[in-house]
XYZ file of N, CA and C in Angstrom:
537
model
N -37.661 18.529 28.185
C -37.295 19.486 27.150
C -37.857 20.864 27.534
N -37.069 21.904 27.369
C -37.456 23.261 27.722
C -38.513 23.797 26.753
N -39.311 24.754 27.238
C -40.356 25.361 26.411
C -39.777 25.960 25.134
N -38.651 26.658 25.258
C -38.060 27.330 24.099
C -37.670 26.326 23.010
N -37.149 25.182 23.414
C -36.794 24.145 22.435
C -38.055 23.628 21.738
N -39.088 23.393 22.532
C -40.353 22.925 21.952
C -40.911 23.954 20.974
N -40.863 25.219 21.344
C -41.395 26.282 20.492
C -40.654 26.329 19.164
N -39.340 26.228 19.220
C -38.560 26.233 17.975
C -38.965 25.059 17.073
N -39.192 23.904 17.686
C -39.607 22.728 16.907
C -41.018 22.911 16.342
N -41.909 23.517 17.135
C -43.283 23.749 16.670
C -43.260 24.680 15.467
N -42.464 25.725 15.536
C -42.374 26.693 14.437
C -41.907 26.011 13.154
N -41.074 24.974 13.284
C -40.610 24.252 12.089
C -41.576 23.143 11.676
N -42.706 23.019 12.406
C -43.737 22.073 11.987
C -43.786 20.763 12.743
N -43.131 20.654 13.879
C -43.097 19.418 14.658
C -44.377 19.289 15.503
N -45.267 18.396 15.080
C -46.542 18.202 15.778
C -46.372 17.562 17.149
N -45.371 16.695 17.298
C -45.129 16.051 18.594
C -44.749 17.096 19.648
N -43.951 18.063 19.263
C -43.566 19.137 20.185
C -44.788 19.955 20.585
N -45.684 20.176 19.643
C -46.919 20.913 19.937
C -47.766 20.143 20.949
N -47.902 18.843 20.751
C -48.663 18.010 21.695
C -48.062 18.076 23.103
N -46.750 18.031 23.181
C -46.074 18.085 24.488
C -46.346 19.424 25.168
N -46.232 20.502 24.420
C -46.445 21.836 24.988
C -47.896 22.018 25.440
N -48.842 21.559 24.641
C -50.258 21.659 25.014
C -50.520 20.827 26.268
N -49.992 19.622 26.300
C -50.170 18.748 27.464
C -49.590 19.406 28.721
N -48.484 20.066 28.569
C -47.803 20.710 29.691
C -48.639 21.865 30.272
N -49.366 22.586 29.421
C -50.047 23.803 29.864
C -51.577 23.749 29.815
N -52.148 22.617 29.430
C -53.600 22.586 29.255
C -54.365 22.865 30.554
N -53.896 22.347 31.673
C -54.593 22.585 32.943
C -54.455 24.043 33.375
N -53.285 24.594 33.178
C -53.036 25.996 33.520
C -53.956 26.918 32.711
N -54.030 26.684 31.412
C -54.871 27.508 30.540
C -56.343 27.341 30.910
N -56.759 26.111 31.187
C -58.149 25.873 31.584
C -58.484 26.643 32.862
N -57.594 26.611 33.843
C -57.845 27.319 35.099
C -58.053 28.815 34.863
N -57.270 29.383 33.975
C -57.406 30.812 33.674
C -58.750 31.100 33.017
N -59.094 30.332 31.991
C -60.362 30.594 31.293
C -61.547 30.331 32.211
N -61.456 29.285 33.012
C -62.550 28.967 33.930
C -62.724 30.056 34.984
N -61.635 30.652 35.429
C -61.720 31.700 36.456
C -62.485 32.922 35.948
N -62.558 33.087 34.638
C -63.268 34.229 34.064
C -64.709 33.872 33.711
N -64.932 32.733 33.058
C -66.278 32.407 32.545
C -67.107 31.542 33.482
N -66.492 30.843 34.413
C -67.197 30.011 35.404
C -68.141 28.986 34.776
N -67.747 28.450 33.642
C -68.524 27.409 32.965
C -67.526 26.444 32.345
N -67.630 25.174 32.738
C -66.626 24.193 32.314
C -66.542 24.055 30.799
N -67.693 23.900 30.133
C -67.676 23.701 28.679
C -67.107 24.914 27.953
N -67.554 26.100 28.365
C -67.042 27.316 27.726
C -65.550 27.470 28.000
N -65.116 27.151 29.211
C -63.693 27.251 29.558
C -62.860 26.281 28.718
N -63.380 25.084 28.495
C -62.669 24.110 27.657
C -62.558 24.607 26.220
N -63.662 25.155 25.694
C -63.640 25.706 24.328
C -62.643 26.858 24.226
N -62.647 27.710 25.233
C -61.725 28.850 25.229
C -60.274 28.396 25.363
N -60.048 27.336 26.105
C -58.687 26.792 26.220
C -58.217 26.303 24.852
N -59.109 25.627 24.131
C -58.766 25.180 22.774
C -58.466 26.374 21.877
N -59.323 27.394 21.945
C -59.107 28.607 21.146
C -57.773 29.263 21.499
N -57.413 29.205 22.778
C -56.143 29.780 23.228
C -54.968 29.082 22.542
N -55.021 27.757 22.484
C -53.916 27.027 21.860
C -53.872 27.253 20.348
N -55.025 27.428 19.731
C -55.052 27.750 18.298
C -54.398 29.117 18.072
N -54.791 30.088 18.898
C -54.210 31.429 18.809
C -52.703 31.378 19.094
N -52.307 30.544 20.062
C -50.893 30.401 20.407
C -50.088 29.953 19.196
N -50.590 28.919 18.499
C -49.873 28.394 17.333
C -49.737 29.482 16.266
N -50.820 30.229 16.048
C -50.769 31.306 15.053
C -49.773 32.395 15.438
N -49.652 32.673 16.746
C -48.808 33.780 17.221
C -47.374 33.361 17.534
N -47.083 32.067 17.550
C -45.734 31.613 17.921
C -44.601 32.237 17.092
N -44.775 32.423 15.790
C -43.669 33.033 15.031
C -43.269 34.425 15.551
N -44.189 35.124 16.194
C -43.860 36.455 16.715
C -43.478 36.426 18.199
N -43.468 35.237 18.800
C -43.110 35.110 20.220
C -41.652 35.528 20.427
N -41.388 36.307 21.482
C -40.068 36.898 21.736
C -39.165 36.043 22.647
N -39.630 34.864 23.058
C -38.861 33.980 23.937
C -38.545 34.657 25.281
N -39.576 35.296 25.834
C -39.434 35.943 27.146
C -40.643 35.588 27.999
N -40.566 34.512 28.738
C -41.637 34.127 29.646
C -42.840 33.522 28.944
N -42.666 32.315 28.446
C -43.735 31.664 27.676
C -45.017 31.497 28.479
N -44.914 31.055 29.719
C -46.108 30.804 30.531
C -46.914 32.094 30.714
N -46.249 33.191 30.953
C -46.920 34.486 31.103
C -47.569 34.902 29.789
N -46.853 34.717 28.690
C -47.354 35.057 27.365
C -48.610 34.247 27.039
N -48.549 32.946 27.290
C -49.694 32.069 27.045
C -50.854 32.421 27.975
N -50.551 32.751 29.213
C -51.591 33.137 30.172
C -52.335 34.379 29.712
N -51.603 35.339 29.157
C -52.249 36.552 28.645
C -53.195 36.235 27.492
N -52.772 35.346 26.613
C -53.641 34.953 25.498
C -54.926 34.337 26.049
N -54.793 33.422 26.999
C -55.963 32.753 27.592
C -56.875 33.764 28.278
N -56.294 34.659 29.041
C -57.074 35.659 29.760
C -57.829 36.568 28.792
N -57.150 37.022 27.747
C -57.808 37.893 26.766
C -58.919 37.163 26.020
N -58.681 35.905 25.683
C -59.732 35.111 25.019
C -60.970 35.032 25.904
N -60.777 34.736 27.183
C -61.892 34.580 28.115
C -62.616 35.907 28.349
N -61.866 36.982 28.520
C -62.483 38.292 28.741
C -63.264 38.727 27.511
N -62.682 38.543 26.318
C -63.392 38.897 25.078
C -64.684 38.103 24.939
N -64.611 36.812 25.260
C -65.801 35.966 25.185
C -66.887 36.478 26.128
N -66.502 36.790 27.351
C -67.464 37.260 28.350
C -68.086 38.595 27.926
N -67.280 39.487 27.384
C -67.794 40.775 26.893
C -68.781 40.572 25.752
N -68.417 39.707 24.808
C -69.303 39.451 23.669
C -70.636 38.870 24.138
N -70.561 37.970 25.091
C -71.768 37.342 25.614
C -72.663 38.382 26.297
N -72.076 39.269 27.083
C -72.845 40.319 27.757
C -73.444 41.281 26.737
N -72.676 41.625 25.704
C -73.160 42.526 24.657
C -74.334 41.896 23.906
N -74.235 40.600 23.611
C -75.327 39.910 22.896
C -76.599 39.929 23.736
N -76.447 39.674 25.049
C -77.609 39.695 25.938
C -78.263 41.072 25.937
N -77.438 42.096 26.018
C -77.934 43.470 26.037
C -78.612 43.815 24.712
N -78.012 43.413 23.600
C -78.583 43.709 22.297
C -79.907 42.978 22.092
N -80.012 41.752 22.587
C -81.271 41.014 22.487
C -82.365 41.710 23.289
N -82.026 42.211 24.458
C -82.996 42.915 25.296
C -83.460 44.186 24.605
N -82.544 44.948 24.018
C -82.893 46.174 23.306
C -83.768 45.854 22.103
N -83.396 44.835 21.334
C -84.171 44.458 20.154
C -85.584 44.040 20.558
N -85.692 43.297 21.643
C -87.002 42.866 22.118
C -87.835 44.075 22.538
N -87.221 45.018 23.229
C -87.919 46.225 23.673
C -88.414 47.030 22.469
N -87.540 47.199 21.457
C -87.934 47.940 20.256
C -89.068 47.240 19.533
N -89.043 45.914 19.551
C -90.094 45.152 18.905
C -91.449 45.466 19.540
N -91.483 45.584 20.850
C -92.735 45.833 21.565
C -93.257 47.249 21.348
N -92.410 48.131 20.852
C -92.824 49.508 20.637
C -93.342 49.743 19.214
N -93.616 48.665 18.487
C -94.123 48.803 17.130
C -95.383 49.658 17.130
N -95.430 50.568 16.165
C -96.558 51.512 16.095
C -97.545 51.060 15.030
N -98.813 51.307 15.302
C -99.847 51.045 14.302
C -100.304 49.603 14.225
N -99.971 48.779 15.173
C -100.413 47.391 15.149
C -101.429 47.173 16.257
N -102.362 46.277 15.994
C -103.340 45.960 17.032
C -102.645 45.152 18.125
N -103.239 45.125 19.292
C -102.629 44.381 20.397
C -102.578 42.888 20.085
N -103.543 42.393 19.291
C -103.518 40.977 18.898
C -102.325 40.689 17.994
N -102.073 41.595 17.030
C -100.928 41.424 16.130
C -99.618 41.433 16.906
N -99.506 42.378 17.848
C -98.299 42.477 18.656
C -98.107 41.202 19.473
N -99.194 40.674 20.045
C -99.118 39.458 20.844
C -98.697 38.266 19.984
N -99.269 38.141 18.786
C -98.894 37.045 17.893
C -97.419 37.135 17.494
N -96.957 38.347 17.182
C -95.550 38.519 16.830
C -94.655 38.168 18.011
N -95.066 38.581 19.195
C -94.273 38.296 20.396
C -94.175 36.793 20.621
N -95.297 36.082 20.439
C -95.281 34.628 20.603
C -94.356 33.979 19.581
N -94.406 34.471 18.349
C -93.553 33.932 17.305
C -92.077 34.192 17.623
N -91.766 35.412 18.045
C -90.389 35.754 18.409
C -89.922 34.906 19.586
N -90.792 34.711 20.581
C -90.435 33.885 21.739
C -90.147 32.446 21.314
N -90.963 31.913 20.404
C -90.756 30.553 19.904
C -89.414 30.455 19.174
N -89.127 31.443 18.342
C -87.859 31.446 17.612
C -86.696 31.569 18.589
N -86.821 32.482 19.562
C -85.752 32.686 20.546
C -85.492 31.393 21.339
N -86.569 30.698 21.750
C -86.400 29.441 22.488
C -85.682 28.407 21.629
N -86.069 28.335 20.364
C -85.431 27.374 19.463
C -83.956 27.698 19.267
N -83.660 28.977 19.081
C -82.272 29.388 18.878
C -81.441 29.081 20.124
N -82.012 29.270 21.308
C -81.275 29.014 22.547
C -80.970 27.529 22.735
N -81.701 26.673 22.052
C -81.446 25.232 22.156
C -80.370 24.778 21.178
N -79.989 25.649 20.249
C -78.958 25.312 19.264
C -77.601 25.200 19.945
N -76.688 24.493 19.310
C -75.298 24.522 19.799
C -74.787 25.961 19.820
N -73.933 26.279 20.778
C -73.459 27.651 21.015
C -72.894 28.311 19.755
N -72.085 27.594 19.000
C -71.458 28.194 17.819
C -72.505 28.600 16.786
N -73.563 27.782 16.644
C -74.632 28.143 15.712
C -75.405 29.343 16.238
N -75.675 29.355 17.545
C -76.385 30.485 18.173
C -75.680 31.798 17.885
N -74.386 31.811 18.115
C -73.599 33.029 17.918
C -73.752 33.550 16.495
N -73.606 32.663 15.538
C -73.664 33.051 14.138
C -75.056 33.552 13.777
N -76.091 32.864 14.234
C -77.474 33.265 13.959
C -77.762 34.647 14.544
N -77.362 34.866 15.773
C -77.618 36.154 16.428
C -76.888 37.281 15.710
N -75.635 37.026 15.315
C -74.870 38.055 14.600
C -75.543 38.407 13.268
N -75.989 37.395 12.550
C -76.548 37.615 11.213
C -77.964 38.181 11.262
N -78.850 37.516 12.015
C -80.258 37.899 11.990
C -80.620 39.018 12.961
N -80.019 39.041 14.125
C -80.388 40.062 15.106
C -79.545 41.325 14.989
N -78.260 41.152 14.672
C -77.397 42.322 14.566
C -77.251 42.801 13.130
N -77.662 41.958 12.179
C -77.599 42.348 10.776
C -76.186 42.427 10.215
N -75.263 41.666 10.793
C -73.881 41.686 10.319
C -73.736 40.878 9.042
N -72.790 41.272 8.213
C -72.492 40.528 6.988
C -71.645 39.305 7.333
N -71.487 38.405 6.360
C -70.644 37.228 6.571
C -69.220 37.666 6.950
N -68.728 38.696 6.257
C -67.375 39.189 6.517
C -67.250 39.726 7.937
N -68.226 40.514 8.368
C -68.191 41.074 9.714
C -68.262 39.969 10.770
N -69.116 38.972 10.536
C -69.233 37.856 11.477
C -67.920 37.086 11.538
N -67.334 36.833 10.377
C -66.062 36.100 10.319
C -64.987 36.839 11.118
N -64.938 38.146 10.979
C -63.949 38.935 11.722
C -64.225 38.888 13.222
N -65.496 39.056 13.599
C -65.848 39.085 15.025
C -65.560 37.750 15.695
N -65.921 36.655 15.022
C -65.766 35.330 15.621
C -64.407 34.696 15.316
N -63.608 35.407 14.523
C -62.275 34.932 14.149
C -62.342 33.568 13.450
N -63.225 33.516 12.446
C -63.378 32.302 11.637
C -63.412 32.712 10.167
N -63.411 31.739 9.279
C -63.479 32.005 7.843
C -64.923 32.311 7.431
N -65.086 33.074 6.346
C -66.430 33.381 5.836
C -67.177 32.106 5.453
N -66.454 31.151 4.905
C -67.079 29.884 4.512
C -67.652 29.178 5.746
N -66.992 29.313 6.888
C -67.474 28.717 8.135
C -68.761 29.405 8.576
N -68.822 30.726 8.406
C -70.049 31.477 8.724
C -71.199 30.954 7.868
N -70.935 30.833 6.579
C -71.953 30.343 5.647
C -72.438 28.941 6.047
N -71.499 28.070 6.400
C -71.839 26.699 6.780
C -72.636 26.680 8.087
N -72.254 27.516 9.046
C -72.980 27.540 10.320
C -74.413 28.040 10.133
N -74.600 29.039 9.288
C -75.958 29.537 9.033
C -76.794 28.460 8.327
N -76.170 27.756 7.396
C -76.856 26.664 6.713
C -77.284 25.595 7.722
N -76.353 25.219 8.592
C -76.645 24.189 9.603
C -77.711 24.669 10.588
N -77.674 25.951 10.931
C -78.663 26.509 11.862
C -80.058 26.462 11.242
N -80.163 26.846 9.973
C -81.469 26.797 9.280
C -81.979 25.360 9.211
N -81.074 24.456 8.876
C -81.440 23.038 8.787
C -81.883 22.529 10.157
N -81.167 22.926 11.203
C -81.493 22.517 12.570
C -82.874 23.038 12.948
N -83.151 24.314 12.655
C -84.457 24.899 12.985
C -85.587 24.193 12.238
N -85.379 23.928 10.948
C -86.417 23.250 10.165
C -86.735 21.879 10.747
N -85.688 21.134 11.089
C -85.940 19.785 11.645
C -86.601 19.889 13.005
N -86.234 20.864 13.786
C -86.809 21.061 15.127
C -88.301 21.377 15.010
N -88.639 22.296 14.123
C -90.040 22.698 13.971
C -90.891 21.569 13.390
N -90.327 20.771 12.505
C -91.082 19.636 11.956
C -91.389 18.629 13.043
N -90.423 18.394 13.946
C -90.639 17.461 15.055
C -91.747 17.961 15.965
N -91.765 19.281 16.240
C -92.755 19.833 17.147
C -94.141 19.868 16.512
N -94.230 19.932 15.194
C -95.518 19.956 14.513
C -96.244 18.619 14.617
N -95.462 17.557 14.772
C -96.064 16.213 14.783
C -96.752 15.921 16.086
């Protein structure tokens, strides 16, 4: 069955056609995302995100070169992810630097705060990636639920749930380490 026929069926709600189309292009999309991020797990997640975006954008598809159109979606998803990751790294470095420039504190206070921040940072880095992203956006960048939802392309309720899960994860982690 041709791509265009499958697309028409998907637009009318045919899940079997969607499965066929995803199966047909999943390796191609993975190769594109992997070529940008060079990490298998992240590339797989981005491939999934690509297909979600594809389904959302199909009603506006012009029926002119589906493979190229899908490839562009995958490439943009991967590039955006890589940019966001680099920006987060840079922002964490700046925040850490500003923290060390605190004025009016004794060197002992600064050292204790640094140890606490390092402990928190290590714990956050052990969280699942999706929780990490949400925590960093909320606590380090000071973004609102709405801003985080827009940046991560998720619902506000999902942001709220991820922050809840992250707090719960941190509490359980710290209790385990206290024992």
